[in-house]
Amino acid sequence: MSPLSALESSMITSLEARKRLGVPRYDADIVAPDHAGDFFSNDYLSIGKIPHIRKSFVDALSRTPFLFGSTGSRAISGSTSHHVELEEYFVEQFEAEKAMVFNSGYMCNLTFFGYAPQEGDVILYDEFIHASIHDGFRISRAKDHAFAFSHNSVPDFESKLKQILHDYPGIPSGLSTLFIVIESVYSMEGDFSPMEEIITLVEKYVPSKSAHIVVDEAHSLGLYGPGGKGLLREWGLEKRVHSVIFPFTKAVNFIGCVMTTTPTIYQYLSNYGRSWLFTTSLPHVDLVGIKFCFEAIQTQEADQLRKNIKDLSHFFVKLFLESTYDIPKDILSIVNPESKDLHARGLIAPVFPIYTPQPLALQHYLNKLGYAAKGLAHPGVPKGTERIRVVIHGGNTDVQIRQFVKSLPGVGVESSRSDYHHPIKGDGGRARELAQVVERCTRPGVRAQL
Amino acid sequence: MSSHSVLETSMLASLETRRRAGVPRMDADVLYSDHAGDFFSNDYLSIGKLPHIRQQFLDVLSQKPLIFGSTGSRAITGSTSDHIGLEQYFMKQLQVEKAMVFNSGYLCNMTFFGYAPQAGDVVLYDEFIHASIHDGLRISRAKEHTIPFAHNSVADFESKLKQILRDYPAIPSGLSTLFIVIESVYSMEGDFAPMEEIIGLVEKYVPSKSAHIVVDEAHSLGLYGPSGKGLLREWGLEKRVHSVIFTFTKSVNFVGGVFTTTPIIYQYLSNYGRSWLFTSSLPHVDLAAIKFCFDVMQTPEADQLRKNVANMCRFFVKYFLESTYDIPKSVIAILHQETKDSNGRGLVSPIFPIYTPQPVALQHHLNKLGYAAKGLTYPGVPRGTERLRVVIHGGNTEAEIRLFVDRLRAWALKQVALTTAAQSRMMIEGTASLHKL
């Protein structure tokens, strides 16, 4: 196929259009170096750093009779005793009525949100929920009745809630369901949801038989709660919500997801959920891996890693603010900790967006130093909030953090602070340095990876 | 939640409606024993039964520094050298321009069919393609322009093809793409696609820059081709198609899939495919296992298993036909061999639908004997084609097959006796409506 097909011509046109708009391109076939330290993965706890954990896992596998595939979907021959037992394990672990193990958080969200809503149901969701949830909505019967409330805004939630009860009389009369969808901690901002306030408003206004609160604990599982079992359990709210999604792909450092819900919903989804019915279930080795990793997050070593995260996160914020106090916030800044951790009740999330108008320049600069940074711009994040998403892990050290902060452009410059002048006035040590770095990185000839 | 929520009430009502309509319920939390022998899984080669394979895999794993999760999607931090290394491995193995590893065949189909079709494109597909392809098409820009052709019918394919070229002038003028979608071997019937005839017609009528033939080799990988690399390669057709889907969840006996395509399509999908962008990539242990299982598929032991599958299939058919010659086809029947393997060019597939009007009754009978059977009815299969989907594996023995068929015969004879008794009773009692079994 030496001349381009019509398909490829059209695809290239789209990719070019994005490039001209400055949208970063994703290269799935290029490895980003991270020898300088992990400041970007979702391996929050650095659980792989627990001594002997690799060997323990291989030992656990060697004691398992079955390792390979299930070769069937959960509807046909892919429901083995190991699949069923893993779900029973989670029923016990979470003290839930029923647990449904999915191959991924994406498939869980696609299945639940795609197939649980019935005709006449309505959805009220935080505007920043994950893309996988939107993909579920789009195929559901409630797709034209899904409403967003302003991110983490309790007043806007209340206002939209009242509006929905007014516009959809089926809900207050107990004939239809209102799904309320939030995340415990949000992936891109690392901020906490005002969960208890939202739950309370639902309890106040919505008849209990019509309310269905869904919480995605992707970025809180392993970090908070007894044994790392999540934010709902940290705050004793788990009995006041209905279905909870726990992906194992961040702190738990594996693959797959479990959703806790009711037996009826489990039965319905396992009969109607196409994304459940028509995909092969997890191979046996993954069932072992999930249980192994879930136990690992409950160990004392994991408790210590959780403590490390907390300490190092505070250290990072302090160091970053000290080191960048004289850099204009419109060049480089992190979210004001007061607003980031507003609803956190003293907890801290290890996700730190670093806002900069030049995320790709910053990415390339950091990549060269051995950091696997990724610049994020529209449409991945809203315009005006371009950033790189920094993560502090249980296995990061304060030396690494110092080195990382010092590496940031404009920081660690030998000029004294008194050299600094406001960039609008043109002169100034740090601002000039940063501008030079940015200019160098965006010059043509430098790997123009847009 | 002691009294049901309105959500659950509605769900229970739907499940009840299905129950009344005789649709079998799928219980994901109920176990079916298969101690009497595997006649239902997709583990076609029984590769897991090879001696030492478990230990070999553990040895491979113990050499790997990374075995846990990737903790990111392929767009962000989940593209490690292991992930890219695996894709490069497949590029070499399959001698293709580009290979894209997916977490599952389902996600591969959702991503390709959901995001590759451009505005103005058209899709012509065999009516029996897998549900996951439909789920992709439904979210694509071509969703209003998807046309089925009668299963495996070359005549209907040609007719629909010509119609599309008339109705969509952008295709013959090389401005839009016509996707042609088939499977090499179909999952529910176990029959072969007339691949070369279809490819020949596309080459005849569709300008090459507008044609995009996609083949899903889910049920042929591991069974045919040099070292089991699939049906296209068995028949030397791989260079005449454009994108191919290979899932590792049947003969290869693991999880995941690889999609062979062009570098531009790879790049486009890895930037636009939401079902790729927003899911975490495979954990390292799975990457190691995929390569391991794909290597095992190519060994002389696997060649022997492929031979076993073919021999056992022929034995099963022969013994089944001998054992049921005196039983009405309306009680129990397999697909007529000439039909099933009509496009197989002498090959046989190990999937055997066993048609019976009472699949759930047969399922229960077999479950009690230790077979993990599942009765399939509408809406899973078309009305009038209720069945059990029997599979013959590399590891099945003649003795197992004989016993299995004997038990099928025993059940069928009971059904015949019941029918005869019922018919006699009705004739005596003069019932007007002949109650179908």
PDB file of N, CA and C in Angstrom, chain A residues 265-316:
ATOM      1  N   ILE A 265     -28.290  -5.942  41.069  1.00  0.00           N
ATOM      2  CA  ILE A 265     -27.568  -5.199  40.048  1.00  0.00           C
ATOM      3  C   ILE A 265     -26.506  -6.098  39.402  1.00  0.00           C
ATOM      4  N   TYR A 266     -25.839  -6.895  40.222  1.00  0.00           N
ATOM      5  CA  TYR A 266     -24.854  -7.864  39.707  1.00  0.00           C
ATOM      6  C   TYR A 266     -25.509  -8.783  38.691  1.00  0.00           C
ATOM      7  N   GLN A 267     -26.656  -9.336  39.067  1.00  0.00           N
ATOM      8  CA  GLN A 267     -27.341 -10.281  38.184  1.00  0.00           C
ATOM      9  C   GLN A 267     -27.774  -9.604  36.884  1.00  0.00           C
ATOM     10  N   TYR A 268     -28.303  -8.410  37.025  1.00  0.00           N
ATOM     11  CA  TYR A 268     -28.779  -7.687  35.840  1.00  0.00           C
ATOM     12  C   TYR A 268     -27.624  -7.386  34.890  1.00  0.00           C
ATOM     13  N   LEU A 269     -26.525  -6.844  35.429  1.00  0.00           N
ATOM     14  CA  LEU A 269     -25.390  -6.498  34.577  1.00  0.00           C
ATOM     15  C   LEU A 269     -24.759  -7.734  33.950  1.00  0.00           C
ATOM     16  N   SER A 270     -24.765  -8.857  34.679  1.00  0.00           N
ATOM     17  CA  SER A 270     -24.151 -10.054  34.094  1.00  0.00           C
ATOM     18  C   SER A 270     -25.056 -10.711  33.052  1.00  0.00           C
ATOM     19  N   ASN A 271     -26.256 -10.184  32.885  1.00  0.00           N
ATOM     20  CA  ASN A 271     -27.143 -10.663  31.829  1.00  0.00           C
ATOM     21  C   ASN A 271     -27.336  -9.651  30.704  1.00  0.00           C
ATOM     22  N   TYR A 272     -27.221  -8.365  31.046  1.00  0.00           N
ATOM     23  CA  TYR A 272     -27.487  -7.322  30.059  1.00  0.00           C
ATOM     24  C   TYR A 272     -26.255  -6.535  29.626  1.00  0.00           C
ATOM     25  N   GLY A 273     -25.174  -6.624  30.406  1.00  0.00           N
ATOM     26  CA  GLY A 273     -24.006  -5.797  30.106  1.00  0.00           C
ATOM     27  C   GLY A 273     -23.163  -6.398  28.994  1.00  0.00           C
ATOM     28  N   ARG A 274     -23.283  -5.851  27.795  1.00  0.00           N
ATOM     29  CA  ARG A 274     -22.568  -6.428  26.656  1.00  0.00           C
ATOM     30  C   ARG A 274     -21.057  -6.404  26.861  1.00  0.00           C
ATOM     31  N   SER A 275     -20.559  -5.337  27.475  1.00  0.00           N
ATOM     32  CA  SER A 275     -19.119  -5.236  27.685  1.00  0.00           C
ATOM     33  C   SER A 275     -18.636  -6.218  28.760  1.00  0.00           C
ATOM     34  N   TRP A 276     -19.542  -6.880  29.420  1.00  0.00           N
ATOM     35  CA  TRP A 276     -19.218  -7.964  30.368  1.00  0.00           C
ATOM     36  C   TRP A 276     -19.400  -9.302  29.653  1.00  0.00           C
ATOM     37  N   LEU A 277     -20.513  -9.425  28.925  1.00  0.00           N
ATOM     38  CA  LEU A 277     -20.878 -10.694  28.305  1.00  0.00           C
ATOM     39  C   LEU A 277     -19.927 -11.107  27.192  1.00  0.00           C
ATOM     40  N   PHE A 278     -19.427 -10.112  26.443  1.00  0.00           N
ATOM     41  CA  PHE A 278     -18.711 -10.447  25.214  1.00  0.00           C
ATOM     42  C   PHE A 278     -17.213 -10.248  25.297  1.00  0.00           C
ATOM     43  N   THR A 279     -16.669 -10.308  26.510  1.00  0.00           N
ATOM     44  CA  THR A 279     -15.218 -10.249  26.638  1.00  0.00           C
ATOM     45  C   THR A 279     -14.763 -11.409  27.524  1.00  0.00           C
ATOM     46  N   THR A 280     -13.620 -11.959  27.205  1.00  0.00           N
ATOM     47  CA  THR A 280     -13.102 -13.083  27.974  1.00  0.00           C
ATOM     48  C   THR A 280     -12.671 -12.617  29.360  1.00  0.00           C
ATOM     49  N   SER A 281     -12.909 -13.449  30.358  1.00  0.00           N
ATOM     50  CA  SER A 281     -12.570 -13.066  31.734  1.00  0.00           C
ATOM     51  C   SER A 281     -11.060 -13.124  31.974  1.00  0.00           C
ATOM     52  N   LEU A 282     -10.643 -12.601  33.119  1.00  0.00           N
ATOM     53  CA  LEU A 282      -9.217 -12.493  33.424  1.00  0.00           C
ATOM     54  C   LEU A 282      -8.536 -13.865  33.465  1.00  0.00           C
ATOM     55  N   PRO A 283      -7.267 -13.934  33.048  1.00  0.00           N
ATOM     56  CA  PRO A 283      -6.514 -15.180  33.184  1.00  0.00           C
ATOM     57  C   PRO A 283      -6.209 -15.451  34.653  1.00  0.00           C
ATOM     58  N   HIS A 284      -5.928 -16.695  34.963  1.00  0.00           N
ATOM     59  CA  HIS A 284      -5.727 -17.087  36.362  1.00  0.00           C
ATOM     60  C   HIS A 284      -4.585 -16.349  37.036  1.00  0.00           C
ATOM     61  N   VAL A 285      -3.520 -16.099  36.295  1.00  0.00           N
ATOM     62  CA  VAL A 285      -2.381 -15.422  36.906  1.00  0.00           C
ATOM     63  C   VAL A 285      -2.794 -14.025  37.401  1.00  0.00           C
ATOM     64  N   ASP A 286      -3.711 -13.382  36.669  1.00  0.00           N
ATOM     65  CA  ASP A 286      -4.161 -12.054  37.089  1.00  0.00           C
ATOM     66  C   ASP A 286      -5.046 -12.121  38.330  1.00  0.00           C
ATOM     67  N   LEU A 287      -5.821 -13.199  38.464  1.00  0.00           N
ATOM     68  CA  LEU A 287      -6.655 -13.334  39.658  1.00  0.00           C
ATOM     69  C   LEU A 287      -5.744 -13.441  40.887  1.00  0.00           C
ATOM     70  N   VAL A 288      -4.659 -14.202  40.740  1.00  0.00           N
ATOM     71  CA  VAL A 288      -3.691 -14.328  41.837  1.00  0.00           C
ATOM     72  C   VAL A 288      -3.043 -12.971  42.114  1.00  0.00           C
ATOM     73  N   GLY A 289      -2.647 -12.282  41.041  1.00  0.00           N
ATOM     74  CA  GLY A 289      -1.987 -10.987  41.176  1.00  0.00           C
ATOM     75  C   GLY A 289      -2.861  -9.965  41.885  1.00  0.00           C
ATOM     76  N   ILE A 290      -4.145  -9.946  41.541  1.00  0.00           N
ATOM     77  CA  ILE A 290      -5.057  -8.985  42.160  1.00  0.00           C
ATOM     78  C   ILE A 290      -5.145  -9.229  43.662  1.00  0.00           C
ATOM     79  N   LYS A 291      -5.364 -10.473  44.040  1.00  0.00           N
ATOM     80  CA  LYS A 291      -5.502 -10.770  45.470  1.00  0.00           C
ATOM     81  C   LYS A 291      -4.192 -10.485  46.195  1.00  0.00           C
ATOM     82  N   PHE A 292      -3.082 -10.874  45.566  1.00  0.00           N
ATOM     83  CA  PHE A 292      -1.772 -10.661  46.167  1.00  0.00           C
ATOM     84  C   PHE A 292      -1.522  -9.173  46.421  1.00  0.00           C
ATOM     85  N   CYS A 293      -1.761  -8.361  45.406  1.00  0.00           N
ATOM     86  CA  CYS A 293      -1.509  -6.934  45.528  1.00  0.00           C
ATOM     87  C   CYS A 293      -2.481  -6.280  46.506  1.00  0.00           C
ATOM     88  N   PHE A 294      -3.717  -6.759  46.535  1.00  0.00           N
ATOM     89  CA  PHE A 294      -4.698  -6.186  47.461  1.00  0.00           C
ATOM     90  C   PHE A 294      -4.303  -6.491  48.900  1.00  0.00           C
ATOM     91  N   GLU A 295      -3.704  -7.647  49.125  1.00  0.00           N
ATOM     92  CA  GLU A 295      -3.223  -7.966  50.477  1.00  0.00           C
ATOM     93  C   GLU A 295      -1.994  -7.115  50.801  1.00  0.00           C
ATOM     94  N   ALA A 296      -1.150  -6.911  49.780  1.00  0.00           N
ATOM     95  CA  ALA A 296       0.064  -6.123  50.001  1.00  0.00           C
ATOM     96  C   ALA A 296      -0.258  -4.720  50.478  1.00  0.00           C
ATOM     97  N   ILE A 297      -1.355  -4.109  49.978  1.00  0.00           N
ATOM     98  CA  ILE A 297      -1.655  -2.734  50.401  1.00  0.00           C
ATOM     99  C   ILE A 297      -2.146  -2.675  51.838  1.00  0.00           C
ATOM    100  N   GLN A 298      -2.398  -3.833  52.449  1.00  0.00           N
ATOM    101  CA  GLN A 298      -2.906  -3.836  53.816  1.00  0.00           C
ATOM    102  C   GLN A 298      -1.832  -4.154  54.845  1.00  0.00           C
ATOM    103  N   THR A 299      -0.589  -4.314  54.355  1.00  0.00           N
ATOM    104  CA  THR A 299       0.498  -4.693  55.271  1.00  0.00           C
ATOM    105  C   THR A 299       1.043  -3.466  56.013  1.00  0.00           C
ATOM    106  N   GLN A 300       1.872  -3.741  56.979  1.00  0.00           N
ATOM    107  CA  GLN A 300       2.506  -2.658  57.731  1.00  0.00           C
ATOM    108  C   GLN A 300       3.473  -1.874  56.845  1.00  0.00           C
ATOM    109  N   GLU A 301       4.140  -2.596  55.926  1.00  0.00           N
ATOM    110  CA  GLU A 301       5.026  -1.890  55.015  1.00  0.00           C
ATOM    111  C   GLU A 301       4.229  -0.872  54.196  1.00  0.00           C
ATOM    112  N   ALA A 302       3.024  -1.262  53.804  1.00  0.00           N
ATOM    113  CA  ALA A 302       2.182  -0.341  53.038  1.00  0.00           C
ATOM    114  C   ALA A 302       1.756   0.839  53.904  1.00  0.00           C
ATOM    115  N   ASP A 303       1.461   0.588  55.187  1.00  0.00           N
ATOM    116  CA  ASP A 303       1.143   1.690  56.108  1.00  0.00           C
ATOM    117  C   ASP A 303       2.292   2.689  56.124  1.00  0.00           C
ATOM    118  N   GLN A 304       3.520   2.155  56.155  1.00  0.00           N
ATOM    119  CA  GLN A 304       4.689   3.027  56.181  1.00  0.00           C
ATOM    120  C   GLN A 304       4.786   3.822  54.879  1.00  0.00           C
ATOM    121  N   LEU A 305       4.498   3.145  53.767  1.00  0.00           N
ATOM    122  CA  LEU A 305       4.535   3.839  52.481  1.00  0.00           C
ATOM    123  C   LEU A 305       3.480   4.940  52.433  1.00  0.00           C
ATOM    124  N   ARG A 306       2.323   4.693  53.013  1.00  0.00           N
ATOM    125  CA  ARG A 306       1.273   5.718  53.064  1.00  0.00           C
ATOM    126  C   ARG A 306       1.773   6.912  53.861  1.00  0.00           C
ATOM    127  N   LYS A 307       2.477   6.621  54.936  1.00  0.00           N
ATOM    128  CA  LYS A 307       3.011   7.698  55.764  1.00  0.00           C
ATOM    129  C   LYS A 307       4.064   8.482  54.981  1.00  0.00           C
ATOM    130  N   ASN A 308       4.923   7.755  54.259  1.00  0.00           N
ATOM    131  CA  ASN A 308       5.937   8.408  53.427  1.00  0.00           C
ATOM    132  C   ASN A 308       5.296   9.376  52.444  1.00  0.00           C
ATOM    133  N   ILE A 309       4.210   8.920  51.811  1.00  0.00           N
ATOM    134  CA  ILE A 309       3.547   9.748  50.803  1.00  0.00           C
ATOM    135  C   ILE A 309       3.110  11.061  51.428  1.00  0.00           C
ATOM    136  N   LYS A 310       2.512  10.940  52.593  1.00  0.00           N
ATOM    137  CA  LYS A 310       2.010  12.123  53.279  1.00  0.00           C
ATOM    138  C   LYS A 310       3.163  13.084  53.559  1.00  0.00           C
ATOM    139  N   ASP A 311       4.224  12.544  54.174  1.00  0.00           N
ATOM    140  CA  ASP A 311       5.359  13.392  54.545  1.00  0.00           C
ATOM    141  C   ASP A 311       6.005  14.013  53.313  1.00  0.00           C
ATOM    142  N   LEU A 312       6.246  13.182  52.298  1.00  0.00           N
ATOM    143  CA  LEU A 312       6.923  13.669  51.108  1.00  0.00           C
ATOM    144  C   LEU A 312       6.066  14.653  50.322  1.00  0.00           C
ATOM    145  N   SER A 313       4.754  14.445  50.349  1.00  0.00           N
ATOM    146  CA  SER A 313       3.865  15.395  49.664  1.00  0.00           C
ATOM    147  C   SER A 313       3.962  16.762  50.311  1.00  0.00           C
ATOM    148  N   HIS A 314       3.903  16.785  51.633  1.00  0.00           N
ATOM    149  CA  HIS A 314       4.018  18.066  52.333  1.00  0.00           C
ATOM    150  C   HIS A 314       5.367  18.707  52.052  1.00  0.00           C
ATOM    151  N   PHE A 315       6.404  17.866  52.041  1.00  0.00           N
ATOM    152  CA  PHE A 315       7.755  18.346  51.783  1.00  0.00           C
ATOM    153  C   PHE A 315       7.847  18.947  50.385  1.00  0.00           C
ATOM    154  N   PHE A 316       7.271  18.247  49.425  1.00  0.00           N
ATOM    155  CA  PHE A 316       7.307  18.716  48.037  1.00  0.00           C
ATOM    156  C   PHE A 316       6.630  20.083  47.902  1.00  0.00           C
TER     157      PHE A 316
END
